[in-house]
mmCIF file of C-alpha atoms and ligand atoms in Angstrom:
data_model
loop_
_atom_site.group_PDB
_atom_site.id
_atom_site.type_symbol
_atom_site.label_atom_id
_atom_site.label_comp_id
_atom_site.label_asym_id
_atom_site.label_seq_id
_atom_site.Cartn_x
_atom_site.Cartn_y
_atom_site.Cartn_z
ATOM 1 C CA UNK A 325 52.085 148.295 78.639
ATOM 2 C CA UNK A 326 55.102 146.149 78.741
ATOM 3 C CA UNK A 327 55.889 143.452 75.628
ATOM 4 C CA UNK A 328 55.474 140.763 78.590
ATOM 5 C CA UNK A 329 52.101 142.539 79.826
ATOM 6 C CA UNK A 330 50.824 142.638 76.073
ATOM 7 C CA UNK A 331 51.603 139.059 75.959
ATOM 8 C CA UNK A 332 50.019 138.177 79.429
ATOM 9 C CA UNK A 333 46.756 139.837 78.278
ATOM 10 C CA UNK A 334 47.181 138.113 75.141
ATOM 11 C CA UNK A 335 47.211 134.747 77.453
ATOM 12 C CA UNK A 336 44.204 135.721 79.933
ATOM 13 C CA UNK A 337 42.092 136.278 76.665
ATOM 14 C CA UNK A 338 43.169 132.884 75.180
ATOM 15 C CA UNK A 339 45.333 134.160 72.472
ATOM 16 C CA UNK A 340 48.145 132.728 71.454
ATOM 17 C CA UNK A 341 51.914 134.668 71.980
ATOM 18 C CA UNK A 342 55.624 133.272 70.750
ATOM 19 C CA UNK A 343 57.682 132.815 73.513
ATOM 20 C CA UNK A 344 61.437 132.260 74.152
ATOM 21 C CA UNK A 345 62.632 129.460 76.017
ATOM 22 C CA UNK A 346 66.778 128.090 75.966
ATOM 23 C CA UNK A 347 66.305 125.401 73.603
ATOM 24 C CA UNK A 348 64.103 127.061 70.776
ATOM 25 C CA UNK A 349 60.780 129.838 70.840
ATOM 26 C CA UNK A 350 57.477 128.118 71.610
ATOM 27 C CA UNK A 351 53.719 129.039 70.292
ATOM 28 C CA UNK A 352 52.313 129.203 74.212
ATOM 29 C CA UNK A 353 48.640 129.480 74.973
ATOM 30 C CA UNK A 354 46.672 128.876 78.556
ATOM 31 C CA UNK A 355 46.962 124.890 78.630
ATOM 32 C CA UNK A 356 43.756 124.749 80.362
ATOM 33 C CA UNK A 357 41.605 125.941 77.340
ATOM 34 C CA UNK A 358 40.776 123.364 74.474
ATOM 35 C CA UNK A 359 39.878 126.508 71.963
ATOM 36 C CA UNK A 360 43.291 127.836 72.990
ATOM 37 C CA UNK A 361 44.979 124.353 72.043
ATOM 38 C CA UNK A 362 42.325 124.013 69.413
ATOM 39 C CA UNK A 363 44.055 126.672 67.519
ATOM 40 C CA UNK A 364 47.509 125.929 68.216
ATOM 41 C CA UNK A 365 47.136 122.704 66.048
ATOM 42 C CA UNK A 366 45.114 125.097 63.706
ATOM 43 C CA UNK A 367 48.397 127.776 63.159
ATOM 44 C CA UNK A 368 51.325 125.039 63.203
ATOM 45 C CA UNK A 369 49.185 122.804 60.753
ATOM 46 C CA UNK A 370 49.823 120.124 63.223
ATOM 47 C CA UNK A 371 48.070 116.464 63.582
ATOM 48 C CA UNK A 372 46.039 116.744 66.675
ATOM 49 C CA UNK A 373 47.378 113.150 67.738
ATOM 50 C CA UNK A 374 50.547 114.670 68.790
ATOM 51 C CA UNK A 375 50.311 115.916 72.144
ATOM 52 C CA UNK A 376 51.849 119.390 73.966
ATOM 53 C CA UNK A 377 54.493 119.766 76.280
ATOM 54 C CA UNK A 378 52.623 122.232 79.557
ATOM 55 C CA UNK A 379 55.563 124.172 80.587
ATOM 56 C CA UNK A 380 55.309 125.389 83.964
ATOM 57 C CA UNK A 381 57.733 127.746 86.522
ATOM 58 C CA UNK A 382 57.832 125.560 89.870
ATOM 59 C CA UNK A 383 57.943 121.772 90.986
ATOM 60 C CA UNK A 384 54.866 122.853 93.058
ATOM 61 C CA UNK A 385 52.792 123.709 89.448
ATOM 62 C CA UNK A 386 54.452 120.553 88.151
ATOM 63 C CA UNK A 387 53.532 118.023 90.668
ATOM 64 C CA UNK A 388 49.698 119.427 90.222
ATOM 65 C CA UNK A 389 49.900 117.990 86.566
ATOM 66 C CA UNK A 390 51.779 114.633 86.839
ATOM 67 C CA UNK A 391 52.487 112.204 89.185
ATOM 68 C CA UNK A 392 55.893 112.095 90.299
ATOM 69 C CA UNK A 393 58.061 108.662 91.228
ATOM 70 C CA UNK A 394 60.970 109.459 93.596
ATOM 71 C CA UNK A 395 62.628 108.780 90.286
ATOM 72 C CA UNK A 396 61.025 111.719 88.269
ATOM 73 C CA UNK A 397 61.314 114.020 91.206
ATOM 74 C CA UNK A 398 64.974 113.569 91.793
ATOM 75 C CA UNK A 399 64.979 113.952 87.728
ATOM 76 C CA UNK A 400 63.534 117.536 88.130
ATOM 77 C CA UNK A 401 65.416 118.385 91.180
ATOM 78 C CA UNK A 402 68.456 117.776 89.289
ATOM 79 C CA UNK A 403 67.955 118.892 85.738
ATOM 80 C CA UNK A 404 64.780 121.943 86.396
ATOM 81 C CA UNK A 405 64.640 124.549 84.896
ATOM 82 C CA UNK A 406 66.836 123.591 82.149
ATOM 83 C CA UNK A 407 66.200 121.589 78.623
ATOM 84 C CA UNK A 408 64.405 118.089 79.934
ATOM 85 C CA UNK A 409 61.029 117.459 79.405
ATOM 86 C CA UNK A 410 59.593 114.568 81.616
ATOM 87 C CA UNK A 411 56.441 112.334 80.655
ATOM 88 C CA UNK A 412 54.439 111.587 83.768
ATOM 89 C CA UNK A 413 51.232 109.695 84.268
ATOM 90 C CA UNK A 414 48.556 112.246 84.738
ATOM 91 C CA UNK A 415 47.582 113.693 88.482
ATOM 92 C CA UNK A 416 44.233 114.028 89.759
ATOM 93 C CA UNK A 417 44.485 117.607 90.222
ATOM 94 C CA UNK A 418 45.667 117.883 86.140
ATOM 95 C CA UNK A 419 44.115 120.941 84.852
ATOM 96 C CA UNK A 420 45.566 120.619 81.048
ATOM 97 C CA UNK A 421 42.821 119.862 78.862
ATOM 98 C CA UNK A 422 42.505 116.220 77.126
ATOM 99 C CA UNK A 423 43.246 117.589 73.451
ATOM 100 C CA UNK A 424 46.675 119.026 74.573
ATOM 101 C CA UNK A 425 47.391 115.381 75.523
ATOM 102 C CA UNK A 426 45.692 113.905 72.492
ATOM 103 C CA UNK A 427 43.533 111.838 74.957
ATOM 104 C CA UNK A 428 46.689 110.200 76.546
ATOM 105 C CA UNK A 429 46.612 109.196 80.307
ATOM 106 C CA UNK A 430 50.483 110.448 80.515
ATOM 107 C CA UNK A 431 51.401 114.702 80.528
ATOM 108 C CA UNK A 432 54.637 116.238 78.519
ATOM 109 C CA UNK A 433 56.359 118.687 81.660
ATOM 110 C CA UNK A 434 58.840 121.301 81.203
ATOM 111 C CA UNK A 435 60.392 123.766 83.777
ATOM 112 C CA UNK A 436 61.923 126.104 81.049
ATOM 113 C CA UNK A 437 65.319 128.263 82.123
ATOM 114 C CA UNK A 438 64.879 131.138 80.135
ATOM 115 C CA UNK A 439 64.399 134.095 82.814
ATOM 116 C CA UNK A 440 61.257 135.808 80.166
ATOM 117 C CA UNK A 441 59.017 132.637 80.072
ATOM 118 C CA UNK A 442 59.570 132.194 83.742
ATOM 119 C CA UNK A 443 58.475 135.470 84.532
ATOM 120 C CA UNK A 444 55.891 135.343 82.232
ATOM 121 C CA UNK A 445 54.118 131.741 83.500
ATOM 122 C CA UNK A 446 54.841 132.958 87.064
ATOM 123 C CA UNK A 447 52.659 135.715 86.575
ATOM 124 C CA UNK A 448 49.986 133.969 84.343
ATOM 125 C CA UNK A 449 50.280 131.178 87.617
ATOM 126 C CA UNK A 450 49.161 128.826 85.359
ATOM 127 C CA UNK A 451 50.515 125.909 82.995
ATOM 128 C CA UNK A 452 50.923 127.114 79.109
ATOM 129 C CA UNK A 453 51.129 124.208 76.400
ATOM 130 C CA UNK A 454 54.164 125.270 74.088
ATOM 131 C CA UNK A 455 55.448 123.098 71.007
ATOM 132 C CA UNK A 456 58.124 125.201 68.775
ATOM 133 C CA UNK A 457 56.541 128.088 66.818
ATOM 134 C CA UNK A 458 57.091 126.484 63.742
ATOM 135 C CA UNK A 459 54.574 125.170 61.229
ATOM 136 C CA UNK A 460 54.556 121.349 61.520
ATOM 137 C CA UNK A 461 57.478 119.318 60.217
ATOM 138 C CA UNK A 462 59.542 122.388 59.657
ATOM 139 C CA UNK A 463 62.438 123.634 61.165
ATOM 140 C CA UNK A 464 62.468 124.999 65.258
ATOM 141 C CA UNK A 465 62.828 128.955 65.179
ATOM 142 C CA UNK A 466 65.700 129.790 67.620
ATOM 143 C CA UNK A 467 65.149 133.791 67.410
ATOM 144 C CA UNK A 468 61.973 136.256 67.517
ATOM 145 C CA UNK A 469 62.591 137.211 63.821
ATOM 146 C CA UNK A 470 62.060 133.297 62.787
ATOM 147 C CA UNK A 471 58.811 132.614 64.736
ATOM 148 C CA UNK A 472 57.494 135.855 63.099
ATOM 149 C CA UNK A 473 58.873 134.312 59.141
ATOM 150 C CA UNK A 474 56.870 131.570 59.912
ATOM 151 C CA UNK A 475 53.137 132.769 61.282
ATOM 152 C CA UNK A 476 53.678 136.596 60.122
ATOM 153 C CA UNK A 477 50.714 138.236 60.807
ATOM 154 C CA UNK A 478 48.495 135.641 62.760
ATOM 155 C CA UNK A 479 50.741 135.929 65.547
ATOM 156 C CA UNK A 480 51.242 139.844 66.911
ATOM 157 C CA UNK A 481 52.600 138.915 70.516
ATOM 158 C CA UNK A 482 56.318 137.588 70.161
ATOM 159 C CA UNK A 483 58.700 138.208 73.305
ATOM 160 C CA UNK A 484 62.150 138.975 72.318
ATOM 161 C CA UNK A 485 64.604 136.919 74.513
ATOM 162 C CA UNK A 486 67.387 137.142 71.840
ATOM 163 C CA UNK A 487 69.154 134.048 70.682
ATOM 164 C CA UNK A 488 68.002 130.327 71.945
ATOM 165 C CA UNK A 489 71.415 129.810 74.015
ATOM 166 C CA UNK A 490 70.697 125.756 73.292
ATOM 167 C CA UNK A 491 69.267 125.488 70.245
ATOM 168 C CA UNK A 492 67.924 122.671 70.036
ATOM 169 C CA UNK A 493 64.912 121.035 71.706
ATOM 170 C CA UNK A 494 64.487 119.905 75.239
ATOM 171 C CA UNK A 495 65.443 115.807 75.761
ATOM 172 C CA UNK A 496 62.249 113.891 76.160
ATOM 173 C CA UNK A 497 61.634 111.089 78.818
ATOM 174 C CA UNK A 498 58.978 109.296 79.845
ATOM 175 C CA UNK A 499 59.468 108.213 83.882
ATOM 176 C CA UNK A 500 56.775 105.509 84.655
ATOM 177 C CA UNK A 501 57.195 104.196 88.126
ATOM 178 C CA UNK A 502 60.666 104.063 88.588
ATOM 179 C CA UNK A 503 61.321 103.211 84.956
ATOM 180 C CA UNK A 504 62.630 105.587 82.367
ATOM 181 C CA UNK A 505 62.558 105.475 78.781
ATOM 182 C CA UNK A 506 64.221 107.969 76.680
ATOM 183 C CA UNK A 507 61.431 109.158 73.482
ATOM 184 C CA UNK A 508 63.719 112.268 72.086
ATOM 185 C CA UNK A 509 67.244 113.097 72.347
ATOM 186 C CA UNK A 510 67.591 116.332 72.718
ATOM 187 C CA UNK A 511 69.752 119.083 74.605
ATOM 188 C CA UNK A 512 70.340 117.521 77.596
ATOM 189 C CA UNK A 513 73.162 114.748 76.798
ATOM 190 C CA UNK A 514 71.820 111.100 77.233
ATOM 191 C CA UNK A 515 74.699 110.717 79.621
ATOM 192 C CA UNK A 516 73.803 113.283 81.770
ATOM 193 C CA UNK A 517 70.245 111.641 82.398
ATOM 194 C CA UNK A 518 71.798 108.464 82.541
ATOM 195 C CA UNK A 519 74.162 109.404 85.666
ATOM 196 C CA UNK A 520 71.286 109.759 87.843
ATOM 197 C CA UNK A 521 68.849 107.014 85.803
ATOM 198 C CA UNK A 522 71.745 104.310 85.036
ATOM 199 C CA UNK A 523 71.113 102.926 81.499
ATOM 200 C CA UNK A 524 68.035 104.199 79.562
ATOM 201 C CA UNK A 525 65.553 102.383 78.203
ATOM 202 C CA UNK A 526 65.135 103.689 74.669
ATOM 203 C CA UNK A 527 61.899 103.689 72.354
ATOM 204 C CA UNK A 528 63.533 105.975 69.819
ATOM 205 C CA UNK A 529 63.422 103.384 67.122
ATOM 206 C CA UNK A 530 59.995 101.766 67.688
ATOM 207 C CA UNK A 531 59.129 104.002 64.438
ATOM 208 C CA UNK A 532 56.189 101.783 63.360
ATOM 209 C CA UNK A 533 54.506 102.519 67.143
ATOM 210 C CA UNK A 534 55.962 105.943 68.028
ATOM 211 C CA UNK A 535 55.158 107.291 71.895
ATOM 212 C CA UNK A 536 56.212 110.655 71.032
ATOM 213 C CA UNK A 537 55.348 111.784 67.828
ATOM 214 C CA UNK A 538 58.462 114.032 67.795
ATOM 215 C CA UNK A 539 60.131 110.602 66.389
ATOM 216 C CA UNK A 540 58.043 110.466 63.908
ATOM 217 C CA UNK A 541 61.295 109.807 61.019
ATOM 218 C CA UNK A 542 60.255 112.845 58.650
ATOM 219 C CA UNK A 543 60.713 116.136 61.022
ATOM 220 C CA UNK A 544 62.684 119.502 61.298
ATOM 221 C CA UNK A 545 63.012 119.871 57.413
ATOM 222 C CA UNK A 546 64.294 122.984 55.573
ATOM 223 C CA UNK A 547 63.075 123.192 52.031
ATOM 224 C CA UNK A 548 66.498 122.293 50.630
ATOM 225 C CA UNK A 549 67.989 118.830 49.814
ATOM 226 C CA UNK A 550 70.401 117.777 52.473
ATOM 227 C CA UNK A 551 73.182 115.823 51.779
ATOM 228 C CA UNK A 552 75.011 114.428 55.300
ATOM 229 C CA UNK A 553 78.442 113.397 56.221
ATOM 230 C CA UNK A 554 79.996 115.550 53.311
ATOM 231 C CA UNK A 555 83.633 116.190 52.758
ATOM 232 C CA UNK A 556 83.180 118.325 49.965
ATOM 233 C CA UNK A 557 80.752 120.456 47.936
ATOM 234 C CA UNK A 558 79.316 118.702 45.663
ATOM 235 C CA UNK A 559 78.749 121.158 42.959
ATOM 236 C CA UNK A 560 78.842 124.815 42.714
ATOM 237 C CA UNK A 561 75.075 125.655 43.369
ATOM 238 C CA UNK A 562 75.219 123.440 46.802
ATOM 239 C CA UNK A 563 75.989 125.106 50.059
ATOM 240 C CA UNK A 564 78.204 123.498 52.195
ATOM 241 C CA UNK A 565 77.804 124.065 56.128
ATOM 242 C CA UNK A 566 80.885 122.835 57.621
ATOM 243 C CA UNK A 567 81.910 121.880 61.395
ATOM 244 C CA UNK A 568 85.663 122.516 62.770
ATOM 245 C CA UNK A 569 88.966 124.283 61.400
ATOM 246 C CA UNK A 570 89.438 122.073 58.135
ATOM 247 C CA UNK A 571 86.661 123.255 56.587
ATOM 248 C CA UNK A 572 88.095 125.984 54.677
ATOM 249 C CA UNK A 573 85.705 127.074 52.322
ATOM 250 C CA UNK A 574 82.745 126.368 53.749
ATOM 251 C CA UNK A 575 79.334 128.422 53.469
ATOM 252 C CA UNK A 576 78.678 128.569 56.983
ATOM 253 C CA UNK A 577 80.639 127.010 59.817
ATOM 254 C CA UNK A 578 78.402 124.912 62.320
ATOM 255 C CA UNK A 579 81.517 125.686 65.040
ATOM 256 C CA UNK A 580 85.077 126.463 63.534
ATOM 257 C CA UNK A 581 86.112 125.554 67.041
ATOM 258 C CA UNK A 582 84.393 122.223 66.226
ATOM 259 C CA UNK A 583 82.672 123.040 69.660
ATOM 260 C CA UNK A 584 79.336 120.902 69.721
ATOM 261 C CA UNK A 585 77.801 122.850 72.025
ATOM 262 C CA UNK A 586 77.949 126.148 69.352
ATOM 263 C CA UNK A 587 77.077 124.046 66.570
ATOM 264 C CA UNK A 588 73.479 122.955 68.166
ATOM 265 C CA UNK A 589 73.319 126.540 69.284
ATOM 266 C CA UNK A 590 73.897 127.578 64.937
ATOM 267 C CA UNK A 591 71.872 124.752 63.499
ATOM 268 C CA UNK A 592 68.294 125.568 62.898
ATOM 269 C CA UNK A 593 69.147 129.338 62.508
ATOM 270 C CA UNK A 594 72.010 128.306 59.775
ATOM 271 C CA UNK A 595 69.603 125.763 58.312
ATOM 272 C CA UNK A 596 67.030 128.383 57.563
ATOM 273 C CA UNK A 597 69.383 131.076 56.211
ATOM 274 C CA UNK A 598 71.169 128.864 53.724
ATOM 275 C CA UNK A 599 67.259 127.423 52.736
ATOM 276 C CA UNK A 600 66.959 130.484 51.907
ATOM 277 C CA UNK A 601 69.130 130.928 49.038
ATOM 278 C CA UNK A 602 70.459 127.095 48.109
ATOM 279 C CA UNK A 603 68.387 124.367 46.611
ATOM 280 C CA UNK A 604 71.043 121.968 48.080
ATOM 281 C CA UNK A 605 73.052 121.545 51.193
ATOM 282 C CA UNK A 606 75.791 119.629 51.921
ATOM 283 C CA UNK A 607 76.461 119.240 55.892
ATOM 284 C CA UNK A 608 80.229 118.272 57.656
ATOM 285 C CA UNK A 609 80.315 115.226 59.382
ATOM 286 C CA UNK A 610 79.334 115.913 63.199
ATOM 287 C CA UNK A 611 80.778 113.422 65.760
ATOM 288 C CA UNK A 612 78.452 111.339 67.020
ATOM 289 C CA UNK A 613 79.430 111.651 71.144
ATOM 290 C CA UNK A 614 77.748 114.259 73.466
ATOM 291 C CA UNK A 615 75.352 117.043 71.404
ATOM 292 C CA UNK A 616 76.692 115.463 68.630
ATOM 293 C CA UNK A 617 73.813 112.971 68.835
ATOM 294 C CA UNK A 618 71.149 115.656 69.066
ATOM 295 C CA UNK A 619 72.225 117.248 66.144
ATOM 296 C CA UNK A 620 73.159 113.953 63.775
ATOM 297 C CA UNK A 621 69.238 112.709 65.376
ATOM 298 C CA UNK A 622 67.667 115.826 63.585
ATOM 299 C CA UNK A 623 70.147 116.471 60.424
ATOM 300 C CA UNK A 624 68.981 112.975 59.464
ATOM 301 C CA UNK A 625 65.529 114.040 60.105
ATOM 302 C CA UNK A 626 66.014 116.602 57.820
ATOM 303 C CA UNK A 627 67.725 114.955 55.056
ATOM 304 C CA UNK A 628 64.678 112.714 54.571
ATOM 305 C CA UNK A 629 62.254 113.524 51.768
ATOM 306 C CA UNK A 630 58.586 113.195 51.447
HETATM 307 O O1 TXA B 825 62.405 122.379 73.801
HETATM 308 C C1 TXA B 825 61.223 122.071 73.683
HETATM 309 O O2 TXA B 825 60.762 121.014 74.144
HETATM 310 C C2 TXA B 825 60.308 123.065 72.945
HETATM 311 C C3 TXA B 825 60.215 124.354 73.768
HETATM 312 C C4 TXA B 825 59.261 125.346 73.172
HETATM 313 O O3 TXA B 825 59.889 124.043 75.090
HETATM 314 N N1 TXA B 825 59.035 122.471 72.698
HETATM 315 C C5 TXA B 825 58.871 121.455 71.816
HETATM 316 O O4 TXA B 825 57.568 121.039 71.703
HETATM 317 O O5 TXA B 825 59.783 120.961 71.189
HETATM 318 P P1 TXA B 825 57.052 120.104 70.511
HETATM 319 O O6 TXA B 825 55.584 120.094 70.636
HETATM 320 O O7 TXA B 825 57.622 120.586 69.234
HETATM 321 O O8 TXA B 825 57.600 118.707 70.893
HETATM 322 C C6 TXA B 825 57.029 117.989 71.981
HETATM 323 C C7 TXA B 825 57.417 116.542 71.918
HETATM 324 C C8 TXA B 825 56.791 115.874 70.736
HETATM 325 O O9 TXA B 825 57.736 114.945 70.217
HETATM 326 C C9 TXA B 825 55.607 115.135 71.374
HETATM 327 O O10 TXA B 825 55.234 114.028 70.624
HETATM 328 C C10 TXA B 825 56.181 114.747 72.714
HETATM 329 O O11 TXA B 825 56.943 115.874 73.095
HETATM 330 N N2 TXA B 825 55.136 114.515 73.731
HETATM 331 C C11 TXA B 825 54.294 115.423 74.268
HETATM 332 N N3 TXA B 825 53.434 114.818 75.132
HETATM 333 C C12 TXA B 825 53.747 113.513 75.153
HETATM 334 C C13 TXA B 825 53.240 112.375 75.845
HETATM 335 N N4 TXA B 825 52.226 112.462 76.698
HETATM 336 N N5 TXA B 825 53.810 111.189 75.588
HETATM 337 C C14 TXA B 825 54.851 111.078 74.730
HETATM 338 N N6 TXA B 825 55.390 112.118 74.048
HETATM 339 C C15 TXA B 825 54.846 113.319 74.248
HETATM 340 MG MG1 MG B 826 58.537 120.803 67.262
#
């Protein structure tokens, strides 16, 4: 059998498989079953009050899960497949089970690009609840070799689709009536959104009440003590990842073209080979227009300590 028939199997039985998507690999399993989703909060360690995205590979499979305002529908006709996630008040016909939602009355959708977890929903013909395969509060694996770093052996099924061309995760809206509110920048550029939306509403910093947990201030961590907006190492045992031609001596180089688009792509994977051998990290300043926000929103994530 075929990697992607092992992993379909995998999905029929209710097992879990990693799976690649453009922004970063996801721990998938059949949204429909709450023992499935039952032990996806079990293997990322995650609180079971933050709910799944369903990922799905058609507006026809989408509109049986939410319920779409001309809004959201000219939303996914304009940015699906591709890195947006929309939050939608539930349909009737919604077969995702409550825990994936964490009881809420509204459902996380995603039309992914990448061509394996296309083919592979298409042929399972059913939603699949994905969240990155990382353990909770860690850092979002953007290759196969991370996911398997970070479950080893409790996960055997992991598609290879190479490198997460994106990098980092899918933007996060919530479209209520004709109303949309933006709950996670991500990578699709706020401005892109806001050309067909107009101004966004923007619950980003309602940190005390948080909509979508993914706000929640601690979140994408490596190990390592970040220190942001650095011109300069620091001292000698502190790694220095650097962004654009002027930084010479740097460790790693986010984009040496200072290209934004490269540097989300080299984050997480950069992040998680210098945690590897540095106690410290000092990170370039990254300009704060375009993906820029994205990747400032989770470096100071990341810089925060327990
Ligand atoms: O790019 C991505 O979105 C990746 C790939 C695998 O598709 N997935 C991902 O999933 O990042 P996860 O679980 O790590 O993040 C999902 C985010 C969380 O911030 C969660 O709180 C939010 O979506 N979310 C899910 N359902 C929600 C809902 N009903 N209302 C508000 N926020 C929701
Ligand atoms: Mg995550």
């Amino acid at each position: 059998m075929s990697p992607l028939e092992d992993a379909l199997e995998t999905l029929r039985r209710g097992g879990l498989i990693g799976l690649p998507t453009e922004t970063v690999y996801g721990l998938a399993g059949d949204a429909a079953r709450a023992d499935t989703v039952a032990s996806i909060y079990e293997l990322k360690n995650r609180p079971t009050f933050n709910p799944l995205i369903a990922h799905v590979s058609s507006l026809e499979m989408a509109e049986e899960l939410g319920r779409f305002s001309d809004l959201a529908r000219k939303l996914a006709e304009t940015f699906w497949p591709g890195p947006l996630t929309l939050v939608l008040p539930v349909a009737k016909t919604n077969p995702v089970c409550d825990l994936a939602r964490a009881g809420l009355d509204t459902q996380a959708i995603r039309w992914p690009a990448h061509e394996i977890a296309q083919k592979l929903i298409s042929a399972f013909g059913k939603p699949v609840v994905a969240p990155s395969a990382n353990k909770s509060g860690k850092v979002s694996p953007t290759t196969r070799k991370h996911v398997e770093q970070e479950f080893g052996t409790a996960l055997t099924d992991i598609l290879d689709g190479g490198a997460s061309v994106l990098g980092l995760e899918s933007t996060v809206i919530s479209v209520l009536g004709n109303e949309a509110t933006l709950l996670r920048i991500g990578s699709l550029p706020k401005a892109d959104i806001e050309a067909v939306t107009g101004p966004l509403k923007s619950a980003l910093l309602d940190e005390d009440a948080p909509k979508s947990p993914g706000m929640l201030s601690r979140h994408y961590s490596p190990d390592a003590k970040l220190r942001l907006n650095a011109s300069v190492r620091s001292k000698p045992d502190e790694a220095y990842l650097g962004f654009g031609p002027s930084s010479v001596d740097a460790t790693m180089n986010l984009s040496e073209a200072a290209n934004l688009t490269e540097a989300a792509a080299n984050l997480y994977a950069m992040l998680r080979t210098l945690d590897e051998s540095y106690s410290a990290i000092a990170v370039a300043p990254i300009p704060d227009t375009g993906l820029g926000e994205a990747i400032n929103d989770r470096l100071r994530r990341a810089a925060l300590q327990d």
